[in-house]
mmCIF file of C-alpha atoms in Angstrom:
data_model
loop_
_atom_site.group_PDB
_atom_site.id
_atom_site.type_symbol
_atom_site.label_atom_id
_atom_site.label_comp_id
_atom_site.label_asym_id
_atom_site.label_seq_id
_atom_site.Cartn_x
_atom_site.Cartn_y
_atom_site.Cartn_z
ATOM 1 C CA MET A 1139 16.210 128.478 -21.024
ATOM 2 C CA SER A 1140 17.227 124.816 -21.042
ATOM 3 C CA ASN A 1141 16.249 122.570 -23.919
ATOM 4 C CA PRO A 1142 13.186 120.379 -23.292
ATOM 5 C CA ALA A 1143 13.712 116.692 -22.594
ATOM 6 C CA PRO A 1144 13.134 114.419 -25.628
ATOM 7 C CA HIS A 1145 9.772 113.171 -24.345
ATOM 8 C CA GLU A 1146 8.647 116.755 -23.675
ATOM 9 C CA ARG A 1147 9.468 117.726 -27.268
ATOM 10 C CA VAL A 1148 7.517 114.748 -28.607
ATOM 11 C CA ALA A 1149 4.604 115.481 -26.263
ATOM 12 C CA ALA A 1150 4.569 119.093 -27.475
ATOM 13 C CA GLU A 1151 4.364 117.998 -31.127
ATOM 14 C CA ILE A 1152 1.552 115.518 -30.493
ATOM 15 C CA ARG A 1153 -0.249 118.051 -28.286
ATOM 16 C CA ALA A 1154 -0.063 120.626 -31.065
ATOM 17 C CA GLY A 1155 -1.546 118.096 -33.478
ATOM 18 C CA ILE A 1156 -4.478 117.526 -31.121
ATOM 19 C CA LEU A 1157 -5.093 121.229 -30.516
ATOM 20 C CA GLU A 1158 -4.857 122.016 -34.245
ATOM 21 C CA GLY A 1159 -7.321 119.253 -35.116
ATOM 22 C CA ARG A 1160 -4.937 116.961 -36.988
ATOM 23 C CA TYR A 1161 -5.825 114.296 -34.428
ATOM 24 C CA PRO A 1162 -9.578 114.842 -33.796
ATOM 25 C CA ALA A 1163 -11.239 113.916 -30.527
ATOM 26 C CA GLY A 1164 -12.428 110.315 -30.643
ATOM 27 C CA SER A 1165 -9.831 109.225 -33.186
ATOM 28 C CA HIS A 1166 -6.805 107.060 -32.483
ATOM 29 C CA LEU A 1167 -3.241 108.263 -32.735
ATOM 30 C CA PRO A 1168 -0.852 106.413 -35.029
ATOM 31 C CA GLY A 1169 0.920 103.515 -33.343
ATOM 32 C CA THR A 1170 4.003 104.059 -31.230
ATOM 33 C CA ARG A 1171 6.415 102.895 -33.933
ATOM 34 C CA THR A 1172 4.760 105.115 -36.536
ATOM 35 C CA LEU A 1173 4.918 108.142 -34.263
ATOM 36 C CA ALA A 1174 8.531 107.363 -33.420
ATOM 37 C CA ALA A 1175 9.433 107.282 -37.115
ATOM 38 C CA GLU A 1176 7.462 110.451 -37.909
ATOM 39 C CA LEU A 1177 8.892 112.417 -34.990
ATOM 40 C CA GLY A 1178 12.436 111.064 -35.073
ATOM 41 C CA ALA A 1179 12.294 109.618 -31.581
ATOM 42 C CA ALA A 1180 12.797 106.303 -29.841
ATOM 43 C CA ASP A 1181 9.788 104.135 -29.043
ATOM 44 C CA LYS A 1182 10.312 104.569 -25.289
ATOM 45 C CA THR A 1183 10.447 108.346 -25.736
ATOM 46 C CA VAL A 1184 7.076 108.282 -27.504
ATOM 47 C CA ARG A 1185 5.585 106.116 -24.770
ATOM 48 C CA SER A 1186 6.837 108.564 -22.144
ATOM 49 C CA ALA A 1187 5.330 111.444 -24.134
ATOM 50 C CA LEU A 1188 1.994 109.634 -24.329
ATOM 51 C CA ARG A 1189 2.005 109.124 -20.567
ATOM 52 C CA THR A 1190 2.470 112.874 -20.185
ATOM 53 C CA LEU A 1191 -0.479 113.559 -22.491
ATOM 54 C CA ALA A 1192 -2.587 110.983 -20.657
ATOM 55 C CA ALA A 1193 -1.840 112.771 -17.377
ATOM 56 C CA GLU A 1194 -3.055 115.991 -19.009
ATOM 57 C CA GLY A 1195 -6.294 114.318 -20.032
ATOM 58 C CA LEU A 1196 -5.615 114.684 -23.763
ATOM 59 C CA VAL A 1197 -5.323 110.988 -24.622
ATOM 60 C CA GLU A 1198 -6.323 107.635 -23.196
ATOM 61 C CA MET A 1199 -3.743 104.858 -23.370
ATOM 62 C CA PHE A 1200 -4.493 101.163 -23.878
ATOM 63 C CA PRO A 1201 -2.173 98.140 -23.524
ATOM 64 C CA ARG A 1202 -0.889 97.007 -26.931
ATOM 65 C CA ALA A 1203 -3.271 99.362 -28.768
ATOM 66 C CA ALA A 1204 -3.182 102.873 -30.200
ATOM 67 C CA SER A 1205 -3.991 105.724 -27.832
ATOM 68 C CA ARG A 1206 -7.378 107.394 -28.228
ATOM 69 C CA VAL A 1207 -7.617 111.184 -28.478
ATOM 70 C CA LEU A 1208 -9.854 112.735 -25.835
ATOM 71 C CA GLY A 1209 -9.385 116.234 -27.179
ATOM 72 C CA PRO A 1210 -8.632 119.488 -25.389
ATOM 73 C CA ALA A 1211 -10.751 120.375 -22.396
ATOM 74 C CA PRO A 1212 -13.294 123.149 -23.046
ATOM 75 C CA VAL A 1213 -12.613 126.709 -21.932
ATOM 76 C CA VAL A 1214 -14.529 127.704 -18.795
ATOM 77 C CA GLU A 1215 -16.180 131.142 -18.832
ATOM 78 C CA LEU A 1216 -16.385 133.004 -15.503
ATOM 79 C CA THR A 1217 -17.520 136.467 -14.449
ATOM 80 C CA LEU A 1218 -15.757 138.608 -11.844
ATOM 81 C CA THR A 1219 -18.472 140.463 -9.946
ATOM 82 C CA GLY A 1220 -18.355 143.929 -8.451
ATOM 83 C CA GLU A 1221 -18.007 142.250 -5.055
ATOM 84 C CA GLY A 1222 -14.695 140.743 -6.149
ATOM 85 C CA ARG A 1223 -16.037 137.192 -6.404
ATOM 86 C CA LEU A 1224 -16.160 134.741 -9.294
ATOM 87 C CA ALA A 1225 -19.700 133.885 -10.342
ATOM 88 C CA ALA A 1226 -20.742 130.496 -11.764
ATOM 89 C CA MET A 1227 -17.986 128.465 -10.111
ATOM 90 C CA THR A 1228 -19.434 125.086 -11.090
ATOM 91 C CA GLY A 1229 -17.983 121.600 -11.396
ATOM 92 C CA ALA A 1230 -16.891 121.115 -7.782
ATOM 93 C CA THR A 1231 -15.381 117.630 -7.567
ATOM 94 C CA GLY A 1232 -13.682 117.513 -4.196
ATOM 95 C CA LEU A 1233 -13.837 119.250 -0.821
ATOM 96 C CA THR A 1234 -11.333 118.864 1.998
ATOM 97 C CA VAL A 1235 -11.553 120.628 5.349
ATOM 98 C CA GLU A 1236 -8.720 120.760 7.859
ATOM 99 C CA SER A 1237 -7.310 122.783 10.707
ATOM 100 C CA CYS A 1238 -3.786 123.951 9.876
ATOM 101 C CA ALA A 1239 -1.163 126.619 10.448
ATOM 102 C CA ALA A 1240 -1.761 129.644 8.246
ATOM 103 C CA PRO A 1241 0.841 130.472 5.581
ATOM 104 C CA ALA A 1242 2.476 133.861 6.089
ATOM 105 C CA GLY A 1243 0.399 135.639 3.424
ATOM 106 C CA VAL A 1244 -2.878 134.266 4.749
ATOM 107 C CA ALA A 1245 -1.991 135.116 8.350
ATOM 108 C CA ALA A 1246 -1.124 138.688 7.360
ATOM 109 C CA ALA A 1247 -4.411 139.063 5.477
ATOM 110 C CA LEU A 1248 -6.300 137.855 8.557
ATOM 111 C CA GLY A 1249 -4.429 140.249 10.838
ATOM 112 C CA GLY A 1250 -2.545 137.485 12.623
ATOM 113 C CA VAL A 1251 0.937 136.018 12.698
ATOM 114 C CA GLU A 1252 2.447 133.221 10.641
ATOM 115 C CA GLY A 1253 1.443 129.879 12.061
ATOM 116 C CA MET A 1254 -1.872 131.057 13.534
ATOM 117 C CA ARG A 1255 -4.501 128.308 13.527
ATOM 118 C CA VAL A 1256 -7.020 128.450 10.720
ATOM 119 C CA VAL A 1257 -9.565 126.149 9.134
ATOM 120 C CA ARG A 1258 -8.942 125.674 5.423
ATOM 121 C CA ARG A 1259 -11.786 124.619 3.148
ATOM 122 C CA ARG A 1260 -10.336 123.560 -0.224
ATOM 123 C CA THR A 1261 -12.506 122.788 -3.247
ATOM 124 C CA LEU A 1262 -11.318 121.502 -6.619
ATOM 125 C CA HIS A 1263 -13.281 122.347 -9.748
ATOM 126 C CA GLY A 1264 -13.130 120.082 -12.789
ATOM 127 C CA ALA A 1265 -13.074 116.337 -13.152
ATOM 128 C CA GLY A 1266 -10.089 114.057 -12.631
ATOM 129 C CA ARG A 1267 -6.980 115.239 -14.400
ATOM 130 C CA ARG A 1268 -8.934 118.126 -15.932
ATOM 131 C CA ALA A 1269 -9.159 120.259 -12.808
ATOM 132 C CA TRP A 1270 -9.245 123.945 -13.743
ATOM 133 C CA ALA A 1271 -9.470 125.708 -10.379
ATOM 134 C CA VAL A 1272 -8.489 125.379 -6.738
ATOM 135 C CA GLU A 1273 -10.619 127.416 -4.356
ATOM 136 C CA GLU A 1274 -9.551 127.827 -0.721
ATOM 137 C CA ILE A 1275 -11.288 129.640 2.117
ATOM 138 C CA TYR A 1276 -9.278 130.242 5.293
ATOM 139 C CA LEU A 1277 -11.158 131.003 8.505
ATOM 140 C CA PRO A 1278 -9.537 131.982 11.811
ATOM 141 C CA GLN A 1279 -10.094 129.090 14.212
ATOM 142 C CA ALA A 1280 -12.194 131.270 16.522
ATOM 143 C CA VAL A 1281 -14.473 132.202 13.608
ATOM 144 C CA ALA A 1282 -14.791 128.620 12.358
ATOM 145 C CA ASP A 1283 -15.695 127.435 15.846
ATOM 146 C CA VAL A 1284 -18.951 129.453 15.921
ATOM 147 C CA THR A 1285 -20.696 126.537 14.177
ATOM 148 C CA GLU A 1286 -19.865 122.953 13.255
ATOM 149 C CA LEU A 1287 -21.016 123.710 9.708
ATOM 150 C CA LEU A 1288 -17.750 125.531 9.020
ATOM 151 C CA THR A 1289 -15.540 122.687 10.212
ATOM 152 C CA SER A 1290 -17.515 119.800 8.724
ATOM 153 C CA PRO A 1291 -16.578 118.242 5.347
ATOM 154 C CA ALA A 1292 -20.048 119.003 3.969
ATOM 155 C CA PRO A 1293 -20.456 121.637 1.215
ATOM 156 C CA VAL A 1294 -21.882 124.883 2.632
ATOM 157 C CA ASP A 1295 -22.110 128.519 1.576
ATOM 158 C CA VAL A 1296 -19.477 129.797 3.987
ATOM 159 C CA PHE A 1297 -20.390 133.459 3.637
ATOM 160 C CA ARG A 1298 -24.102 132.819 4.144
ATOM 161 C CA VAL A 1299 -23.281 130.831 7.294
ATOM 162 C CA LEU A 1300 -21.102 133.679 8.577
ATOM 163 C CA ALA A 1301 -23.941 136.137 7.972
ATOM 164 C CA GLU A 1302 -26.358 133.903 9.874
ATOM 165 C CA HIS A 1303 -23.979 134.015 12.858
ATOM 166 C CA ARG A 1304 -23.595 137.806 12.864
ATOM 167 C CA LEU A 1305 -20.249 137.705 11.081
ATOM 168 C CA GLY A 1306 -21.522 138.771 7.683
ATOM 169 C CA GLU A 1307 -19.383 140.626 5.165
ATOM 170 C CA THR A 1308 -19.303 144.402 5.570
ATOM 171 C CA GLY A 1309 -16.290 145.006 3.346
ATOM 172 C CA PHE A 1310 -13.509 143.333 1.393
ATOM 173 C CA THR A 1311 -10.173 143.840 -0.321
ATOM 174 C CA SER A 1312 -9.027 141.824 -3.323
ATOM 175 C CA THR A 1313 -6.142 141.363 -5.745
ATOM 176 C CA TRP A 1314 -6.053 139.713 -9.175
ATOM 177 C CA THR A 1315 -2.749 138.553 -10.668
ATOM 178 C CA ALA A 1316 -1.236 136.245 -13.277
ATOM 179 C CA ARG A 1317 1.853 134.308 -12.205
ATOM 180 C CA PRO A 1318 3.647 130.956 -12.502
ATOM 181 C CA ALA A 1319 1.967 128.074 -10.685
ATOM 182 C CA THR A 1320 3.546 126.964 -7.440
ATOM 183 C CA GLU A 1321 4.655 123.352 -7.110
ATOM 184 C CA GLN A 1322 1.556 122.486 -5.085
ATOM 185 C CA GLU A 1323 -0.783 124.253 -7.531
ATOM 186 C CA ALA A 1324 0.781 122.425 -10.465
ATOM 187 C CA ARG A 1325 0.268 119.139 -8.648
ATOM 188 C CA LEU A 1326 -3.417 119.901 -8.042
ATOM 189 C CA LEU A 1327 -4.156 121.379 -11.470
ATOM 190 C CA GLY A 1328 -1.857 119.243 -13.616
ATOM 191 C CA GLU A 1329 1.850 119.437 -14.267
ATOM 192 C CA ASP A 1330 1.188 121.184 -17.597
ATOM 193 C CA SER A 1331 -0.259 124.315 -15.923
ATOM 194 C CA PRO A 1332 2.751 126.675 -15.782
ATOM 195 C CA VAL A 1333 0.692 129.893 -15.513
ATOM 196 C CA VAL A 1334 -2.315 130.614 -13.339
ATOM 197 C CA HIS A 1335 -4.629 133.502 -12.583
ATOM 198 C CA ALA A 1336 -4.919 134.072 -8.846
ATOM 199 C CA LEU A 1337 -7.695 135.926 -7.043
ATOM 200 C CA ALA A 1338 -7.169 136.718 -3.361
ATOM 201 C CA ARG A 1339 -10.017 138.243 -1.360
ATOM 202 C CA THR A 1340 -10.129 139.160 2.317
ATOM 203 C CA VAL A 1341 -13.546 139.592 3.922
ATOM 204 C CA VAL A 1342 -14.103 141.752 7.004
ATOM 205 C CA HIS A 1343 -16.950 142.169 9.468
ATOM 206 C CA GLY A 1344 -16.594 145.686 10.785
ATOM 207 C CA ASP A 1345 -12.855 146.029 11.306
ATOM 208 C CA THR A 1346 -12.263 142.312 11.864
ATOM 209 C CA PRO A 1347 -11.054 139.970 9.082
ATOM 210 C CA VAL A 1348 -13.265 136.874 9.167
ATOM 211 C CA ALA A 1349 -12.162 135.014 6.029
ATOM 212 C CA HIS A 1350 -9.474 134.961 3.367
ATOM 213 C CA GLU A 1351 -10.420 133.393 0.045
ATOM 214 C CA THR A 1352 -7.995 132.387 -2.714
ATOM 215 C CA THR A 1353 -8.975 131.070 -6.129
ATOM 216 C CA VAL A 1354 -6.310 129.794 -8.523
ATOM 217 C CA LEU A 1355 -7.335 129.211 -12.150
ATOM 218 C CA ARG A 1356 -5.527 127.531 -15.024
ATOM 219 C CA ALA A 1357 -4.777 130.356 -17.457
ATOM 220 C CA ASP A 1358 -5.154 128.037 -20.462
ATOM 221 C CA ARG A 1359 -8.535 126.701 -19.332
ATOM 222 C CA VAL A 1360 -10.402 129.691 -17.928
ATOM 223 C CA ARG A 1361 -11.477 133.012 -19.415
ATOM 224 C CA VAL A 1362 -12.598 135.658 -16.925
ATOM 225 C CA THR A 1363 -14.538 138.825 -17.717
ATOM 226 C CA THR A 1364 -15.899 141.506 -15.416
ATOM 227 C CA ALA A 1365 -19.617 141.996 -14.911
ATOM 228 C CA GLY A 1366 -19.363 144.732 -17.561
ATOM 229 C CA GLY A 1367 -18.031 142.293 -20.148
ATOM 230 C CA THR A 1368 -14.363 143.338 -20.298
ATOM 231 C CA ALA A 1369 -11.440 141.005 -19.662
ATOM 232 C CA ALA A 1370 -10.416 140.928 -16.021
ATOM 233 C CA ALA A 1371 -7.045 142.546 -15.322
ATOM 234 C CA GLY A 1372 -4.332 139.928 -15.581
ATOM 235 C CA ALA A 1373 -6.564 137.563 -17.584
#
């Protein structure tokens, strides 16, 4: 493993101080020159480290003033139900809906071929730089076209709408894994999210796949238990 860049090392030391309570939420960090002297780093290295921590939502920077500690984001508690879904997915902060070509894995789950047209409904959970989950529902274009509700940018209960149009869930398959974040996932969840939990769930009506749902969770921000109270596999 390569050695971390100087600003990453400094960011790690300051981050540890915040997480351990040496720099409480609401307090101000020592000035840049003081931190540089304490950590054996150049002023510009400390400033770069602080920008990293600001991007993570741990500190707030001010021009010509000490950075204020925002503190670590709280852990989100979720329950994995017997139907393979995550209950209490709150804090939705953004929804985008678009027609696109299905990635290979999604197309296979939907019984199609790579590049098949799907409608993707993507929802972020968590505010600003503190996003903790990305939830995506892929619908075959023919399924999405049964009602404008599924292609509009308005929040809807997709599975309730499918049921109302005689495409309700009669079965599902799901997988639950822990893995490194992809480049896109890291961009959406924050560059400091190297590991995620990923839930993939394919919904069928009869023998026909009607939706493929993926939920990616920051492993350091979310704790998942089953409905029986045990830790979910991979969590």
